[in-house]
Amino acid sequence: MSSVLGVLVTVFWGVLVLSLLVFAHEGGHYLAARACRVRATEFFLGLPCRLKLSRKSAKVGTEFGVTPLLLGGYTRICGMEGTEDPLLAPALDLVMRRGRVRAQEVADELGVDLDRAYELLVTLSDWAAIRPFYDPALGEGPSQSTYPASFETVRRDAALLTEYDRGHDFATEGTTEAGLPRETALSPEAFLDHERSRTYLGVGFLRRCAMLLAGPLVNVLLAFVIVTCALMVRGVDYVSNVNVLGSVTEGSLAERSGLEAGDVLTSVDGSEVSTWTEIVEALKGPLSEGRDFEITYERDGAAHEVVIDLPDGEPTELLGVNATVATYHPTLPEATSVTFDYVGQVAGAVAQLLQPQHTMEVLDQSSSVVGIAVMTSEAASSGAYDLAVIVAAISMSLGFMNLLPIPPFDGGKILIELVQLVIRRPLPQRAVVAVSYVGMAFILFVFVVVLRNDVVRFVFG
């Protein structure tokens, strides 16, 4: 029973920490999208699931909520999926003119097959320019796994702004409800550009990169704050160079001789001592030679002497006394400087993954979700400081891993954006998919190796 409980506790802490850190990561993407005036329709704690508890914001239109699959989080930023198509403009115009239209009608009107008609409508839905219409009369509902037969307009104010657009005002005259026809006073191409400008695809290179970078940067910044605050609050332990015993090892020669923590050593083997360094130097001779020696010390203001009797005159390495440990609380600049060094070390370790001569070395020192769960659980049982440190380490690693120039990581998407900027045109979808497959293969390789390491380390010992 206790072993089962231990496993459950380990899983709990692993899921909790990873979910919150991925949620924070997705929060960075979401906030950046809102700052760039790009529509975002969903922001959830947990992976996508039909079962969910959510609330839609009247101010920004985003649906906020939680799903039972607490293994991360996600945000839906409009325009990150779907493909460009010259028929997007007439398809959108058709929906706007009719208010509600069946996919088959779009196919007939535009002279395309039904699959392409759905691709057009789904892309426009991803932009939040239109939305699916689930007809109860046809037995359709939002929980179904397929798109419905029809799509419709969304609610727009007098300025054609939707609920996802900043500055919308549905109280003004000229607002139209979802499912009703809407005149735009723009050409189909101009209105499509109006809608595209509020999506990931429609903003410039710098804003797209800002949205991609925001997630990893939130993880790194969160870790930076945690480490800095932990250093300032908990402080840093250091060996105080004084002649006061910090502790005495249980069962050691020192304990058997009557020495106790707090004793002030004044003389060791005839040599006066006033620092811990002098104590260590004075002990080397008699311990290595295996001969008895005398120690004088003060306890409660009274002087005492004790003879250390080495068993059978044999050399030994340890007497069993430990130095006094003091705690120093760094100032904000000092803690920040230490944290910057830590950030550099983590970034350097992650970067070595891409160096073939160091890849396996880094992976042998890395952990999968299994190792993360075990370490997090152990840290939680040790105290708030240890838990904060391990959470910061995971967050920092998560941030830098996502900056690797490997699709589908954020860094890989930024790499694709850079290539497209240089060649001045979008990469063919086939090329993007091929590169993504290579990236996924590398990620799978990393996952298998670190999972094997964790199984050997934590399961088989």
Tab-separated table of C-alpha atoms in Angstrom, residues 9-216:
chain	number	residue	atom	x	y	z
A	9	VAL	CA	2.653	11.093	-4.767
A	10	THR	CA	5.484	11.012	-7.304
A	11	VAL	CA	3.062	11.180	-10.232
A	12	PHE	CA	1.135	14.007	-8.555
A	13	TRP	CA	4.177	16.224	-8.130
A	14	GLY	CA	5.510	15.463	-11.597
A	15	VAL	CA	2.190	16.221	-13.302
A	16	LEU	CA	1.602	19.333	-11.194
A	17	VAL	CA	4.976	20.926	-11.870
A	18	LEU	CA	5.122	20.058	-15.574
A	19	SER	CA	1.539	21.211	-16.147
A	20	LEU	CA	2.091	24.548	-14.446
A	21	LEU	CA	5.355	25.196	-16.284
A	22	VAL	CA	3.876	24.325	-19.688
A	23	PHE	CA	0.839	26.448	-18.795
A	24	ALA	CA	3.174	29.366	-18.026
A	25	HIS	CA	4.949	28.717	-21.333
A	26	GLU	CA	1.659	28.849	-23.245
A	27	GLY	CA	0.706	31.922	-21.252
A	28	GLY	CA	3.717	33.679	-22.722
A	29	HIS	CA	2.535	32.866	-26.233
A	30	TYR	CA	-0.986	34.025	-25.393
A	31	LEU	CA	0.037	37.357	-23.857
A	32	ALA	CA	2.380	38.079	-26.746
A	33	ALA	CA	-0.415	37.361	-29.236
A	34	ARG	CA	-2.744	39.736	-27.418
A	35	ALA	CA	-0.032	42.401	-27.323
A	36	CYS	CA	0.450	41.978	-31.083
A	37	ARG	CA	-3.333	42.307	-31.637
A	38	VAL	CA	-3.559	38.746	-32.898
A	39	ARG	CA	-6.709	36.776	-32.121
A	40	ALA	CA	-6.475	33.927	-29.609
A	41	THR	CA	-9.571	31.816	-29.139
A	42	GLU	CA	-8.559	29.400	-26.346
A	43	PHE	CA	-6.193	29.258	-23.382
A	44	PHE	CA	-6.341	26.095	-21.271
A	45	LEU	CA	-4.552	24.314	-18.471
A	46	GLY	CA	-4.357	20.713	-19.668
A	47	LEU	CA	-4.234	19.103	-23.086
A	48	PRO	CA	-7.130	19.450	-25.559
A	49	CYS	CA	-10.071	17.304	-24.522
A	50	ARG	CA	-13.824	17.238	-25.134
A	51	LEU	CA	-14.407	17.317	-21.389
A	52	LYS	CA	-13.527	20.727	-20.011
A	53	LEU	CA	-14.484	23.369	-17.500
A	54	SER	CA	-14.261	26.814	-19.068
A	55	ARG	CA	-15.525	30.372	-19.212
A	56	LYS	CA	-15.512	32.709	-22.199
A	57	SER	CA	-14.264	36.234	-21.604
A	58	ALA	CA	-16.677	38.942	-22.765
A	59	LYS	CA	-13.772	41.388	-22.978
A	60	VAL	CA	-11.288	39.464	-25.143
A	61	GLY	CA	-13.433	36.585	-26.434
A	62	THR	CA	-10.900	33.956	-25.354
A	63	GLU	CA	-12.209	30.808	-23.732
A	64	PHE	CA	-10.254	30.163	-20.540
A	65	GLY	CA	-10.479	26.826	-18.794
A	66	VAL	CA	-9.057	23.517	-17.638
A	67	THR	CA	-9.265	19.964	-19.003
A	68	PRO	CA	-8.836	16.667	-17.143
A	69	LEU	CA	-5.653	15.874	-19.103
A	70	LEU	CA	-3.371	17.795	-16.771
A	71	LEU	CA	-0.170	17.129	-18.683
A	72	GLY	CA	0.507	20.650	-19.898
A	73	GLY	CA	-1.494	23.458	-21.429
A	74	TYR	CA	-2.278	25.032	-24.775
A	75	THR	CA	-3.372	28.225	-26.456
A	76	ARG	CA	-4.987	28.597	-29.881
A	77	ILE	CA	-3.550	31.566	-31.735
A	78	CYS	CA	-5.412	32.292	-34.942
A	79	GLY	CA	-3.563	31.738	-38.194
A	80	MET	CA	-0.945	29.252	-37.022
A	81	GLU	CA	-2.641	26.410	-38.886
A	82	GLY	CA	-4.256	26.060	-42.291
A	83	THR	CA	-2.809	27.035	-45.649
A	84	GLU	CA	-3.068	29.996	-47.981
A	85	ASP	CA	-5.476	29.481	-50.893
A	86	PRO	CA	-6.541	31.893	-53.660
A	87	LEU	CA	-10.156	30.898	-52.989
A	88	LEU	CA	-10.144	32.069	-49.362
A	89	ALA	CA	-11.425	35.522	-50.337
A	90	PRO	CA	-14.460	34.319	-52.355
A	91	ALA	CA	-15.234	31.663	-49.721
A	92	LEU	CA	-15.268	34.280	-46.956
A	93	ASP	CA	-17.315	36.628	-49.110
A	94	LEU	CA	-19.862	33.892	-49.697
A	95	VAL	CA	-20.312	33.274	-45.972
A	96	MET	CA	-20.553	37.020	-45.254
A	97	ARG	CA	-23.240	37.521	-47.898
A	98	ARG	CA	-25.383	34.577	-46.854
A	99	GLY	CA	-24.760	34.549	-43.099
A	100	ARG	CA	-24.791	30.784	-42.937
A	101	VAL	CA	-23.731	28.352	-45.663
A	102	ARG	CA	-23.208	24.633	-46.090
A	103	ALA	CA	-19.797	23.326	-47.097
A	104	GLN	CA	-21.404	21.636	-50.109
A	105	GLU	CA	-22.788	25.013	-51.237
A	106	VAL	CA	-19.301	26.505	-51.060
A	107	ALA	CA	-17.960	23.621	-53.113
A	108	ASP	CA	-20.697	24.086	-55.740
A	109	GLU	CA	-20.365	27.874	-55.842
A	110	LEU	CA	-16.565	27.864	-56.200
A	111	GLY	CA	-16.381	24.782	-58.419
A	112	VAL	CA	-14.188	22.704	-56.092
A	113	ASP	CA	-14.568	19.348	-54.381
A	114	LEU	CA	-16.015	19.080	-50.884
A	115	ASP	CA	-12.641	18.409	-49.241
A	116	ARG	CA	-11.188	21.652	-50.560
A	117	ALA	CA	-14.323	23.537	-49.531
A	118	TYR	CA	-13.855	22.249	-45.987
A	119	GLU	CA	-10.168	23.243	-46.040
A	120	LEU	CA	-11.190	26.801	-46.947
A	121	LEU	CA	-13.877	27.013	-44.260
A	122	VAL	CA	-11.703	25.410	-41.589
A	123	THR	CA	-8.873	27.849	-42.334
A	124	LEU	CA	-11.253	30.799	-42.036
A	125	SER	CA	-12.599	29.321	-38.797
A	126	ASP	CA	-9.050	29.046	-37.489
A	127	TRP	CA	-8.745	32.780	-38.223
A	128	ALA	CA	-11.975	33.333	-36.206
A	129	ALA	CA	-13.336	35.118	-39.291
A	130	ILE	CA	-16.257	32.642	-39.322
A	131	ARG	CA	-17.268	29.766	-37.078
A	132	PRO	CA	-18.755	26.254	-37.371
A	133	PHE	CA	-22.525	26.019	-36.996
A	134	TYR	CA	-23.685	22.892	-35.204
A	135	ASP	CA	-27.278	22.168	-36.193
A	136	PRO	CA	-29.225	20.300	-33.479
A	137	ALA	CA	-31.723	19.233	-36.121
A	138	LEU	CA	-28.938	17.233	-37.761
A	139	GLY	CA	-27.747	15.810	-34.454
A	140	GLU	CA	-24.609	17.972	-34.530
A	141	GLY	CA	-22.863	19.309	-31.446
A	142	PRO	CA	-19.564	21.007	-30.446
A	143	SER	CA	-18.359	17.779	-28.829
A	144	GLN	CA	-18.290	15.852	-32.111
A	145	SER	CA	-14.934	14.942	-33.608
A	146	THR	CA	-15.789	16.194	-37.133
A	147	TYR	CA	-16.733	19.584	-38.493
A	148	PRO	CA	-20.442	20.260	-39.057
A	149	ALA	CA	-22.141	20.614	-42.422
A	150	SER	CA	-22.465	24.408	-42.160
A	151	PHE	CA	-20.458	27.485	-41.174
A	152	GLU	CA	-21.677	30.971	-40.277
A	153	THR	CA	-20.622	34.544	-39.678
A	154	VAL	CA	-19.450	35.690	-36.247
A	155	ARG	CA	-20.694	38.644	-34.255
A	156	ARG	CA	-19.198	41.927	-35.489
A	157	ASP	CA	-19.510	45.547	-34.413
A	158	ALA	CA	-19.884	48.555	-36.694
A	159	ALA	CA	-16.122	48.545	-37.410
A	160	LEU	CA	-16.174	44.841	-38.404
A	161	LEU	CA	-14.364	43.883	-35.188
A	162	THR	CA	-15.119	40.511	-33.606
A	163	GLU	CA	-15.172	39.585	-29.925
A	164	TYR	CA	-11.491	38.567	-30.221
A	165	ASP	CA	-10.380	42.000	-31.484
A	166	ARG	CA	-9.187	44.707	-29.141
A	167	GLY	CA	-11.488	47.716	-29.023
A	168	HIS	CA	-14.671	45.992	-30.185
A	169	ASP	CA	-17.950	47.538	-29.060
A	170	PHE	CA	-21.115	45.555	-29.609
A	171	ALA	CA	-23.234	48.301	-28.047
A	172	THR	CA	-22.818	50.538	-31.087
A	173	GLU	CA	-25.339	50.733	-33.916
A	174	GLY	CA	-24.391	48.524	-36.832
A	175	THR	CA	-23.494	45.436	-34.792
A	176	THR	CA	-24.628	42.171	-36.383
A	177	GLU	CA	-25.150	38.874	-34.604
A	178	ALA	CA	-23.587	35.534	-35.542
A	179	GLY	CA	-25.301	33.748	-38.387
A	180	LEU	CA	-26.604	36.918	-40.047
A	181	PRO	CA	-25.427	38.334	-43.397
A	182	ARG	CA	-23.052	41.282	-43.126
A	183	GLU	CA	-22.091	43.877	-45.708
A	184	THR	CA	-18.448	44.870	-45.419
A	185	ALA	CA	-18.228	47.688	-47.990
A	186	LEU	CA	-14.909	46.121	-48.991
A	187	SER	CA	-13.875	43.938	-51.872
A	188	PRO	CA	-13.511	40.216	-51.034
A	189	GLU	CA	-9.710	40.542	-51.236
A	190	ALA	CA	-9.631	43.663	-49.060
A	191	PHE	CA	-11.835	42.084	-46.400
A	192	LEU	CA	-9.699	38.936	-46.421
A	193	ASP	CA	-6.641	41.141	-45.805
A	194	HIS	CA	-8.571	42.816	-42.973
A	195	GLU	CA	-9.099	39.429	-41.343
A	196	ARG	CA	-5.617	38.121	-42.087
A	197	SER	CA	-4.070	41.168	-40.388
A	198	ARG	CA	-5.478	39.903	-37.082
A	199	THR	CA	-3.839	36.481	-37.378
A	200	TYR	CA	-0.347	35.082	-36.913
A	201	LEU	CA	0.060	34.857	-40.689
A	202	GLY	CA	-0.928	38.464	-41.197
A	203	VAL	CA	1.530	40.220	-38.906
A	204	GLY	CA	5.140	41.032	-39.682
A	205	PHE	CA	8.253	38.939	-39.094
A	206	LEU	CA	9.218	40.624	-35.816
A	207	ARG	CA	5.790	40.163	-34.238
A	208	ARG	CA	5.650	36.517	-35.300
A	209	CYS	CA	9.058	35.917	-33.736
A	210	ALA	CA	7.966	37.774	-30.596
A	211	MET	CA	4.998	35.423	-30.215
A	212	LEU	CA	7.228	32.371	-30.694
A	213	LEU	CA	9.912	33.617	-28.317
A	214	ALA	CA	7.490	34.629	-25.584
A	215	GLY	CA	6.808	31.078	-24.369
A	216	PRO	CA	10.447	30.025	-23.791
